[in-house]
Amino acid sequence: MKRLICILCPKGCHLEIDEKQGYKVSGNGCPRGEQYGKREVIAPVRTLTSTVKVVDALHSRCPVKTDSAIPRKLILKAMRLLDNVQLQAPVHCGDIVIENVFDSGANIIATRDLDKVS
Amino acid sequence: MERYDLAIIGAGPAGLAAACAAYENGARKIVVIERDREAGGILNQCIHNGFGLHHFKEELTGPEYAQRFIRMVKETDINLLLDTMVLKVTQDKKLHIMNPQDGYKIVSAETVILAMGCRERTRGAIGIPGTRPAGVFTAGAAQRYVNIEGYMVGKRVVILGSGDIGLIMARRMTLEGAKVLACIELMPYSNGLSRNIVQCLDDYGIPLFLSHTITEIKGKNRVEGVCVQKVDKLGKPIPGTEINFDCDTVLLSVGLIPENELTRETGIEIDHRTRGPVVFENMETSVPGIFACGNVAHVHDLVDYVTAEGFRAGAAAARFCQNQIPAYDSKRVTTFKCGDNVSYAFPQHIRPEGINKYAELFFRVKRPVINAVIELKSGNEVLCSYKRNHMAPGEMEKIIIPKEALETADGLLTISVAGE
Ligand SMILES: Cc1cc2nc3c(=O)[nH]c(=O)nc-3n(C[C@H](O)[C@H](O)[C@H](O)COP(=O)(O)OP(=O)(O)OC[C@H]3O[C@@H](n4cnc5c(N)ncnc54)[C@H](O)[C@@H]3O)c2cc1C
Ligand code: SF4
């Protein structure tokens, strides 16, 4: 039995998910909670946001994100991948930094413009 | 002297939205004055996602949200004056400003919008005993160092306060390789979103200690550890409950205060509850022609509401420039009083003549309640009531008040919240 709090709305129902009974969810106040509870236990996904190094820009870091959620277990691996990335200004919001990260189908993209400064 | 129709102080989401709306409503000579080297305000350092769900119906990161408004402003001939600090604003709307190019100068404007945002409470404001070693940061300052300047503030971290900024930083520091030992919260509940508790603490196995506080910070030059104690109902540390953590860094996430030194000096009336200027339904302060919006007016948790306030202030300022704001009947002003379990209401005054069909009132509760009933009373008479499943101090609430209700009220309405 796994216990978690549903985060989809402020009510915050306390869910119980029974792995032994086909991931049966109880304690949910609405059907969305059932879906959430199942996914959280079977294959939780998260959007990763972080920064990468950038040169010739106003700042030394450029913010990035995955353009869709990736499996939670890939988050730390993806972070280590970003350690070795260096961008060159100008950067545009939406530029792809890493394509299809670990075959998850998600790209890591820049989340702001950074002009070139000399 | 340079003259503007509208001068906006601060280029965060509030100031940028105000500029766009003023422009759309016909104001032309607009300047946005920002002390930083770029526009965007606090959003530039909030690289996490969760912004814009209401306004853009998608989940954006802080920089992406800011970027959209920066682009909109750049498409107009609004003057964005960066790297420039506003030092003083007078009641006749002269702005004393300073920047590296021009030094000190005075510009004048017909209307002014205050959009200076807020700052964080510091250790001094909450008084933790102990030595004063390096390694104690506000969570927002740490966020700026890590996300914009790119250097880590420590390796073993304890976070005091479980508001959203503290939670977000717990995850951020962990992802960057630090060990976050604990998040300590004085209250018996967290003010953070449960989404952030789950995704920032639980995902990384970071324990949350409710009803606990830091009672001592140890270390001579750099932080070497903290002592944490459980507190009783009155918030007093209970002897014998000490837990020691070996850490080199303490992050404080203990609340935000609107940035109103300028406002006070101008002689604008301040509400001691919001700590921001008292405003009317169109965001006008006690000085006609000076408006306020965003975190300078009251602390917001959702940027979407900041944007909405900016739009409202910008549109009103444009009308003021065109002499379209009528002389309101000063007797017909509704003022809001905070009753049971309400810590503040915003705006402080509503002129029924100034609204269309209904008015929006924002407020916060003092403590969490479920099955809540919100009542708006004129004397003993209940004019409107509203139901909510769940309310918490960390979530700003909004109610819609019909114009008729405001017209029947005798000038003073009390808002209160009851429930379990
Ligand atoms: C750390 C943090 C994390 C947040 N996380 C979230 C989130 O996850 N989701 C969400 O929806 N909301 C979040 N918020 C809330 C939301 O982002 C803010 O409420 C919003 O950015 C406030 O906008 P603002 O324009 O009022 O203030 P700010 O963004 O603070 O902008 C104020 C601007 O005014 C400038 N300024 C101040 N004084 C002067 C002066 N004298 N002269 C010239 N310029 C001046 C400042 O430099 C700054 O650029 C967060 C807020 C903070 C502080
Ligand atoms: S289960 Fe439904 S009602 Fe309960 S928290 Fe989740 S979304 Fe909200």
PDB file of C-alpha atoms in Angstrom, chain B residues 55-306:
ATOM      1  CA  HIS B  55      -3.224  34.039 -17.992  1.00  0.00           C
ATOM      2  CA  PHE B  56      -1.727  32.001 -20.835  1.00  0.00           C
ATOM      3  CA  LYS B  57      -3.410  28.646 -20.044  1.00  0.00           C
ATOM      4  CA  GLU B  58      -0.036  26.954 -20.171  1.00  0.00           C
ATOM      5  CA  GLU B  59       2.664  26.220 -17.683  1.00  0.00           C
ATOM      6  CA  LEU B  60       5.638  28.494 -18.212  1.00  0.00           C
ATOM      7  CA  THR B  61       8.861  29.091 -16.309  1.00  0.00           C
ATOM      8  CA  GLY B  62       9.440  32.549 -14.789  1.00  0.00           C
ATOM      9  CA  PRO B  63      11.841  33.727 -17.535  1.00  0.00           C
ATOM     10  CA  GLU B  64       9.456  32.550 -20.278  1.00  0.00           C
ATOM     11  CA  TYR B  65       6.567  34.428 -18.685  1.00  0.00           C
ATOM     12  CA  ALA B  66       8.661  37.609 -18.400  1.00  0.00           C
ATOM     13  CA  GLN B  67       9.933  37.201 -21.950  1.00  0.00           C
ATOM     14  CA  ARG B  68       6.418  37.406 -23.394  1.00  0.00           C
ATOM     15  CA  PHE B  69       5.805  40.784 -21.795  1.00  0.00           C
ATOM     16  CA  ILE B  70       9.282  42.106 -22.557  1.00  0.00           C
ATOM     17  CA  ARG B  71       8.675  41.322 -26.238  1.00  0.00           C
ATOM     18  CA  MET B  72       5.292  43.068 -26.146  1.00  0.00           C
ATOM     19  CA  VAL B  73       6.844  46.196 -24.641  1.00  0.00           C
ATOM     20  CA  LYS B  74       9.698  46.158 -27.161  1.00  0.00           C
ATOM     21  CA  GLU B  75       7.193  46.143 -30.041  1.00  0.00           C
ATOM     22  CA  THR B  76       5.943  49.562 -28.900  1.00  0.00           C
ATOM     23  CA  ASP B  77       7.809  52.830 -28.443  1.00  0.00           C
ATOM     24  CA  ILE B  78       7.608  52.566 -24.673  1.00  0.00           C
ATOM     25  CA  ASN B  79      10.916  53.764 -23.243  1.00  0.00           C
ATOM     26  CA  LEU B  80      12.573  51.070 -21.103  1.00  0.00           C
ATOM     27  CA  LEU B  81      15.168  52.817 -18.953  1.00  0.00           C
ATOM     28  CA  LEU B  82      17.398  50.124 -17.417  1.00  0.00           C
ATOM     29  CA  ASP B  83      20.167  50.365 -14.842  1.00  0.00           C
ATOM     30  CA  THR B  84      18.352  53.349 -13.366  1.00  0.00           C
ATOM     31  CA  MET B  85      17.312  53.759  -9.764  1.00  0.00           C
ATOM     32  CA  VAL B  86      14.361  55.886  -8.675  1.00  0.00           C
ATOM     33  CA  LEU B  87      15.416  57.665  -5.491  1.00  0.00           C
ATOM     34  CA  LYS B  88      12.384  59.788  -4.784  1.00  0.00           C
ATOM     35  CA  VAL B  89       8.882  60.568  -6.042  1.00  0.00           C
ATOM     36  CA  THR B  90       7.096  63.763  -5.065  1.00  0.00           C
ATOM     37  CA  GLN B  91       3.348  64.333  -4.819  1.00  0.00           C
ATOM     38  CA  ASP B  92       3.506  66.610  -7.867  1.00  0.00           C
ATOM     39  CA  LYS B  93       5.028  63.619  -9.718  1.00  0.00           C
ATOM     40  CA  LYS B  94       8.647  64.579 -10.142  1.00  0.00           C
ATOM     41  CA  LEU B  95      10.910  61.533 -10.135  1.00  0.00           C
ATOM     42  CA  HIS B  96      14.466  61.828  -8.898  1.00  0.00           C
ATOM     43  CA  ILE B  97      16.465  59.193 -10.751  1.00  0.00           C
ATOM     44  CA  MET B  98      20.086  58.142 -11.078  1.00  0.00           C
ATOM     45  CA  ASN B  99      22.051  56.056 -13.572  1.00  0.00           C
ATOM     46  CA  PRO B 100      25.657  55.653 -14.735  1.00  0.00           C
ATOM     47  CA  GLN B 101      25.095  57.587 -18.016  1.00  0.00           C
ATOM     48  CA  ASP B 102      23.260  60.685 -16.826  1.00  0.00           C
ATOM     49  CA  GLY B 103      24.084  60.709 -13.132  1.00  0.00           C
ATOM     50  CA  TYR B 104      21.357  62.341 -11.090  1.00  0.00           C
ATOM     51  CA  LYS B 105      18.380  63.952 -12.770  1.00  0.00           C
ATOM     52  CA  ILE B 106      14.727  64.804 -12.305  1.00  0.00           C
ATOM     53  CA  VAL B 107      11.977  63.853 -14.762  1.00  0.00           C
ATOM     54  CA  SER B 108       8.340  64.774 -14.485  1.00  0.00           C
ATOM     55  CA  ALA B 109       5.234  62.766 -15.307  1.00  0.00           C
ATOM     56  CA  GLU B 110       1.518  63.277 -15.305  1.00  0.00           C
ATOM     57  CA  THR B 111       0.885  59.911 -13.692  1.00  0.00           C
ATOM     58  CA  VAL B 112       3.083  57.433 -11.846  1.00  0.00           C
ATOM     59  CA  ILE B 113       2.670  53.687 -11.308  1.00  0.00           C
ATOM     60  CA  LEU B 114       4.508  52.103  -8.392  1.00  0.00           C
ATOM     61  CA  ALA B 115       5.573  48.534  -9.299  1.00  0.00           C
ATOM     62  CA  MET B 116       8.657  48.013  -7.116  1.00  0.00           C
ATOM     63  CA  GLY B 117       7.817  44.471  -5.970  1.00  0.00           C
ATOM     64  CA  CYS B 118       8.823  43.156  -2.546  1.00  0.00           C
ATOM     65  CA  ARG B 119      11.859  42.078  -0.601  1.00  0.00           C
ATOM     66  CA  GLU B 120      12.515  39.158   1.700  1.00  0.00           C
ATOM     67  CA  ARG B 121      12.418  39.161   5.448  1.00  0.00           C
ATOM     68  CA  THR B 122      15.920  38.636   6.835  1.00  0.00           C
ATOM     69  CA  ARG B 123      17.345  37.038   9.943  1.00  0.00           C
ATOM     70  CA  GLY B 124      17.195  40.375  11.743  1.00  0.00           C
ATOM     71  CA  ALA B 125      13.469  40.508  11.143  1.00  0.00           C
ATOM     72  CA  ILE B 126      12.896  37.200  12.941  1.00  0.00           C
ATOM     73  CA  GLY B 127      15.718  37.315  15.486  1.00  0.00           C
ATOM     74  CA  ILE B 128      17.474  33.916  15.629  1.00  0.00           C
ATOM     75  CA  PRO B 129      20.028  33.832  18.450  1.00  0.00           C
ATOM     76  CA  GLY B 130      23.624  32.714  17.947  1.00  0.00           C
ATOM     77  CA  THR B 131      26.755  33.945  16.221  1.00  0.00           C
ATOM     78  CA  ARG B 132      26.757  35.802  12.904  1.00  0.00           C
ATOM     79  CA  PRO B 133      28.825  33.556  10.628  1.00  0.00           C
ATOM     80  CA  ALA B 134      28.794  33.599   6.825  1.00  0.00           C
ATOM     81  CA  GLY B 135      26.494  31.093   5.138  1.00  0.00           C
ATOM     82  CA  VAL B 136      23.098  32.497   6.101  1.00  0.00           C
ATOM     83  CA  PHE B 137      21.150  33.622   3.032  1.00  0.00           C
ATOM     84  CA  THR B 138      17.587  34.473   2.226  1.00  0.00           C
ATOM     85  CA  ALA B 139      16.184  31.825  -0.116  1.00  0.00           C
ATOM     86  CA  GLY B 140      15.628  34.432  -2.829  1.00  0.00           C
ATOM     87  CA  ALA B 141      19.222  35.696  -2.642  1.00  0.00           C
ATOM     88  CA  ALA B 142      20.455  32.084  -2.914  1.00  0.00           C
ATOM     89  CA  GLN B 143      18.114  31.586  -5.865  1.00  0.00           C
ATOM     90  CA  ARG B 144      19.719  34.532  -7.619  1.00  0.00           C
ATOM     91  CA  TYR B 145      23.285  33.327  -6.937  1.00  0.00           C
ATOM     92  CA  VAL B 146      22.567  29.809  -8.159  1.00  0.00           C
ATOM     93  CA  ASN B 147      20.262  30.487 -11.109  1.00  0.00           C
ATOM     94  CA  ILE B 148      21.654  33.688 -12.580  1.00  0.00           C
ATOM     95  CA  GLU B 149      25.220  34.058 -11.390  1.00  0.00           C
ATOM     96  CA  GLY B 150      25.912  30.330 -11.387  1.00  0.00           C
ATOM     97  CA  TYR B 151      27.625  29.708  -8.115  1.00  0.00           C
ATOM     98  CA  MET B 152      26.627  27.403  -5.309  1.00  0.00           C
ATOM     99  CA  VAL B 153      26.080  28.877  -1.888  1.00  0.00           C
ATOM    100  CA  GLY B 154      26.820  25.716   0.149  1.00  0.00           C
ATOM    101  CA  LYS B 155      27.052  21.938   0.412  1.00  0.00           C
ATOM    102  CA  ARG B 156      25.003  20.982   3.466  1.00  0.00           C
ATOM    103  CA  VAL B 157      21.881  23.026   3.816  1.00  0.00           C
ATOM    104  CA  VAL B 158      19.078  23.563   6.329  1.00  0.00           C
ATOM    105  CA  ILE B 159      16.074  25.600   5.218  1.00  0.00           C
ATOM    106  CA  LEU B 160      14.018  27.643   7.668  1.00  0.00           C
ATOM    107  CA  GLY B 161      10.471  28.234   6.490  1.00  0.00           C
ATOM    108  CA  SER B 162       8.364  26.074   4.189  1.00  0.00           C
ATOM    109  CA  GLY B 163       6.923  28.735   1.915  1.00  0.00           C
ATOM    110  CA  ASP B 164       7.154  28.051  -1.803  1.00  0.00           C
ATOM    111  CA  ILE B 165      10.475  29.820  -2.329  1.00  0.00           C
ATOM    112  CA  GLY B 166      12.106  27.696   0.390  1.00  0.00           C
ATOM    113  CA  LEU B 167      10.663  24.497  -1.074  1.00  0.00           C
ATOM    114  CA  ILE B 168      11.736  25.385  -4.607  1.00  0.00           C
ATOM    115  CA  MET B 169      15.248  26.096  -3.345  1.00  0.00           C
ATOM    116  CA  ALA B 170      15.389  22.765  -1.480  1.00  0.00           C
ATOM    117  CA  ARG B 171      14.963  20.973  -4.815  1.00  0.00           C
ATOM    118  CA  ARG B 172      17.226  23.344  -6.692  1.00  0.00           C
ATOM    119  CA  MET B 173      20.129  22.917  -4.242  1.00  0.00           C
ATOM    120  CA  THR B 174      19.667  19.130  -4.286  1.00  0.00           C
ATOM    121  CA  LEU B 175      19.741  18.989  -8.088  1.00  0.00           C
ATOM    122  CA  GLU B 176      22.940  21.021  -8.045  1.00  0.00           C
ATOM    123  CA  GLY B 177      24.576  18.463  -5.781  1.00  0.00           C
ATOM    124  CA  ALA B 178      24.064  19.892  -2.286  1.00  0.00           C
ATOM    125  CA  LYS B 179      22.636  17.833   0.578  1.00  0.00           C
ATOM    126  CA  VAL B 180      19.504  19.453   1.986  1.00  0.00           C
ATOM    127  CA  LEU B 181      19.197  18.034   5.498  1.00  0.00           C
ATOM    128  CA  ALA B 182      15.826  19.428   6.545  1.00  0.00           C
ATOM    129  CA  CYS B 183      13.162  22.016   6.040  1.00  0.00           C
ATOM    130  CA  ILE B 184      12.024  23.561   9.332  1.00  0.00           C
ATOM    131  CA  GLU B 185       8.591  25.186   9.763  1.00  0.00           C
ATOM    132  CA  LEU B 186       7.405  27.060  12.858  1.00  0.00           C
ATOM    133  CA  MET B 187       3.710  26.580  12.135  1.00  0.00           C
ATOM    134  CA  PRO B 188       1.900  23.226  12.424  1.00  0.00           C
ATOM    135  CA  TYR B 189       1.234  23.411   8.655  1.00  0.00           C
ATOM    136  CA  SER B 190       3.189  24.507   5.596  1.00  0.00           C
ATOM    137  CA  ASN B 191       2.325  27.638   3.651  1.00  0.00           C
ATOM    138  CA  GLY B 192       3.686  26.061   0.487  1.00  0.00           C
ATOM    139  CA  LEU B 193       1.629  24.430  -2.261  1.00  0.00           C
ATOM    140  CA  SER B 194       1.221  20.686  -1.738  1.00  0.00           C
ATOM    141  CA  ARG B 195       2.580  20.257  -5.238  1.00  0.00           C
ATOM    142  CA  ASN B 196       5.849  21.797  -4.043  1.00  0.00           C
ATOM    143  CA  ILE B 197       5.920  19.662  -0.874  1.00  0.00           C
ATOM    144  CA  VAL B 198       5.600  16.544  -3.027  1.00  0.00           C
ATOM    145  CA  GLN B 199       7.873  17.507  -5.919  1.00  0.00           C
ATOM    146  CA  CYS B 200      10.529  19.456  -4.012  1.00  0.00           C
ATOM    147  CA  LEU B 201      10.790  17.632  -0.658  1.00  0.00           C
ATOM    148  CA  ASP B 202       9.225  14.150  -0.918  1.00  0.00           C
ATOM    149  CA  ASP B 203      10.821  13.372  -4.306  1.00  0.00           C
ATOM    150  CA  TYR B 204      14.258  13.850  -2.755  1.00  0.00           C
ATOM    151  CA  GLY B 205      13.547  12.446   0.698  1.00  0.00           C
ATOM    152  CA  ILE B 206      13.990  15.811   2.446  1.00  0.00           C
ATOM    153  CA  PRO B 207      12.252  15.766   5.846  1.00  0.00           C
ATOM    154  CA  LEU B 208       9.834  18.559   6.813  1.00  0.00           C
ATOM    155  CA  PHE B 209       9.743  19.378  10.524  1.00  0.00           C
ATOM    156  CA  LEU B 210       6.462  21.139  11.362  1.00  0.00           C
ATOM    157  CA  SER B 211       6.098  23.054  14.655  1.00  0.00           C
ATOM    158  CA  HIS B 212       9.896  23.355  14.862  1.00  0.00           C
ATOM    159  CA  THR B 213      12.300  26.265  14.637  1.00  0.00           C
ATOM    160  CA  ILE B 214      16.016  27.021  14.559  1.00  0.00           C
ATOM    161  CA  THR B 215      17.007  28.140  18.049  1.00  0.00           C
ATOM    162  CA  GLU B 216      20.731  28.561  17.450  1.00  0.00           C
ATOM    163  CA  ILE B 217      23.103  29.072  14.535  1.00  0.00           C
ATOM    164  CA  LYS B 218      26.615  27.851  15.347  1.00  0.00           C
ATOM    165  CA  GLY B 219      29.990  28.651  13.799  1.00  0.00           C
ATOM    166  CA  LYS B 220      32.586  31.417  13.944  1.00  0.00           C
ATOM    167  CA  ASN B 221      33.456  32.381  10.384  1.00  0.00           C
ATOM    168  CA  ARG B 222      31.187  30.039   8.462  1.00  0.00           C
ATOM    169  CA  VAL B 223      28.030  28.278   9.661  1.00  0.00           C
ATOM    170  CA  GLU B 224      28.985  24.945  11.288  1.00  0.00           C
ATOM    171  CA  GLY B 225      25.591  23.767  12.445  1.00  0.00           C
ATOM    172  CA  VAL B 226      22.168  24.648  13.745  1.00  0.00           C
ATOM    173  CA  CYS B 227      20.105  23.571  16.702  1.00  0.00           C
ATOM    174  CA  VAL B 228      16.450  22.894  15.963  1.00  0.00           C
ATOM    175  CA  GLN B 229      13.725  22.595  18.607  1.00  0.00           C
ATOM    176  CA  LYS B 230      10.078  21.688  18.684  1.00  0.00           C
ATOM    177  CA  VAL B 231       7.781  24.551  19.689  1.00  0.00           C
ATOM    178  CA  ASP B 232       4.621  24.590  21.783  1.00  0.00           C
ATOM    179  CA  LYS B 233       1.270  26.087  20.751  1.00  0.00           C
ATOM    180  CA  LEU B 234       2.536  29.595  21.504  1.00  0.00           C
ATOM    181  CA  GLY B 235       5.636  29.086  19.382  1.00  0.00           C
ATOM    182  CA  LYS B 236       7.982  28.719  22.389  1.00  0.00           C
ATOM    183  CA  PRO B 237      10.836  26.170  22.081  1.00  0.00           C
ATOM    184  CA  ILE B 238      10.314  23.057  24.234  1.00  0.00           C
ATOM    185  CA  PRO B 239      13.419  22.088  26.285  1.00  0.00           C
ATOM    186  CA  GLY B 240      14.718  18.583  25.647  1.00  0.00           C
ATOM    187  CA  THR B 241      13.610  18.457  21.988  1.00  0.00           C
ATOM    188  CA  GLU B 242      16.924  19.699  20.550  1.00  0.00           C
ATOM    189  CA  ILE B 243      18.117  18.193  17.251  1.00  0.00           C
ATOM    190  CA  ASN B 244      21.522  19.245  15.919  1.00  0.00           C
ATOM    191  CA  PHE B 245      22.368  19.416  12.231  1.00  0.00           C
ATOM    192  CA  ASP B 246      25.892  19.775  10.847  1.00  0.00           C
ATOM    193  CA  CYS B 247      25.478  22.205   7.995  1.00  0.00           C
ATOM    194  CA  ASP B 248      27.408  24.997   6.315  1.00  0.00           C
ATOM    195  CA  THR B 249      24.416  26.924   4.999  1.00  0.00           C
ATOM    196  CA  VAL B 250      21.059  28.177   6.280  1.00  0.00           C
ATOM    197  CA  LEU B 251      18.451  29.460   3.855  1.00  0.00           C
ATOM    198  CA  LEU B 252      15.698  31.673   5.241  1.00  0.00           C
ATOM    199  CA  SER B 253      12.306  31.544   3.591  1.00  0.00           C
ATOM    200  CA  VAL B 254      10.364  33.457   6.176  1.00  0.00           C
ATOM    201  CA  GLY B 255       8.198  35.808   4.195  1.00  0.00           C
ATOM    202  CA  LEU B 256       8.129  38.788   1.903  1.00  0.00           C
ATOM    203  CA  ILE B 257       7.521  42.469   2.614  1.00  0.00           C
ATOM    204  CA  PRO B 258       6.330  44.961  -0.019  1.00  0.00           C
ATOM    205  CA  GLU B 259       9.094  47.418  -0.918  1.00  0.00           C
ATOM    206  CA  ASN B 260       7.597  50.753   0.109  1.00  0.00           C
ATOM    207  CA  GLU B 261      10.330  53.128   1.263  1.00  0.00           C
ATOM    208  CA  LEU B 262       9.651  55.353  -1.774  1.00  0.00           C
ATOM    209  CA  THR B 263       5.899  55.196  -1.226  1.00  0.00           C
ATOM    210  CA  ARG B 264       6.205  56.207   2.424  1.00  0.00           C
ATOM    211  CA  GLU B 265       8.513  59.086   1.619  1.00  0.00           C
ATOM    212  CA  THR B 266       6.037  60.385  -0.944  1.00  0.00           C
ATOM    213  CA  GLY B 267       3.465  60.576   1.844  1.00  0.00           C
ATOM    214  CA  ILE B 268       1.124  57.960   0.387  1.00  0.00           C
ATOM    215  CA  GLU B 269      -1.163  56.245   2.903  1.00  0.00           C
ATOM    216  CA  ILE B 270       0.042  52.731   3.840  1.00  0.00           C
ATOM    217  CA  ASP B 271      -2.104  49.838   5.108  1.00  0.00           C
ATOM    218  CA  HIS B 272      -0.379  48.240   8.112  1.00  0.00           C
ATOM    219  CA  ARG B 273      -1.900  44.856   7.225  1.00  0.00           C
ATOM    220  CA  THR B 274      -0.753  44.538   3.608  1.00  0.00           C
ATOM    221  CA  ARG B 275       2.256  46.824   4.250  1.00  0.00           C
ATOM    222  CA  GLY B 276       1.505  48.341   0.877  1.00  0.00           C
ATOM    223  CA  PRO B 277      -0.272  51.522  -0.190  1.00  0.00           C
ATOM    224  CA  VAL B 278      -4.019  51.801   0.393  1.00  0.00           C
ATOM    225  CA  VAL B 279      -5.657  51.671  -3.051  1.00  0.00           C
ATOM    226  CA  PHE B 280      -9.036  52.097  -4.729  1.00  0.00           C
ATOM    227  CA  GLU B 281     -10.629  49.681  -7.202  1.00  0.00           C
ATOM    228  CA  ASN B 282      -8.594  51.166 -10.077  1.00  0.00           C
ATOM    229  CA  MET B 283      -5.297  50.813  -8.147  1.00  0.00           C
ATOM    230  CA  GLU B 284      -5.091  54.543  -7.434  1.00  0.00           C
ATOM    231  CA  THR B 285      -3.381  55.384  -4.132  1.00  0.00           C
ATOM    232  CA  SER B 286      -4.293  58.168  -1.712  1.00  0.00           C
ATOM    233  CA  VAL B 287      -2.449  60.592  -4.021  1.00  0.00           C
ATOM    234  CA  PRO B 288      -4.513  61.167  -7.197  1.00  0.00           C
ATOM    235  CA  GLY B 289      -2.618  60.101 -10.310  1.00  0.00           C
ATOM    236  CA  ILE B 290      -0.262  57.751  -8.446  1.00  0.00           C
ATOM    237  CA  PHE B 291      -1.177  54.074  -8.833  1.00  0.00           C
ATOM    238  CA  ALA B 292       0.299  50.842  -7.420  1.00  0.00           C
ATOM    239  CA  CYS B 293       0.207  47.218  -8.570  1.00  0.00           C
ATOM    240  CA  GLY B 294       1.831  43.845  -7.984  1.00  0.00           C
ATOM    241  CA  ASN B 295       3.886  42.870  -4.961  1.00  0.00           C
ATOM    242  CA  VAL B 296       4.446  46.468  -3.902  1.00  0.00           C
ATOM    243  CA  ALA B 297       0.718  46.647  -3.124  1.00  0.00           C
ATOM    244  CA  HIS B 298       0.380  43.235  -1.445  1.00  0.00           C
ATOM    245  CA  VAL B 299       2.349  40.000  -1.651  1.00  0.00           C
ATOM    246  CA  HIS B 300       1.061  37.693  -4.396  1.00  0.00           C
ATOM    247  CA  ASP B 301       1.688  33.995  -4.842  1.00  0.00           C
ATOM    248  CA  LEU B 302       0.470  33.885  -8.432  1.00  0.00           C
ATOM    249  CA  VAL B 303       2.041  36.029 -11.086  1.00  0.00           C
ATOM    250  CA  ASP B 304      -1.186  35.913 -13.126  1.00  0.00           C
ATOM    251  CA  TYR B 305      -2.902  38.115 -10.549  1.00  0.00           C
ATOM    252  CA  VAL B 306       0.074  40.474 -10.630  1.00  0.00           C
TER     253      VAL B 306
END
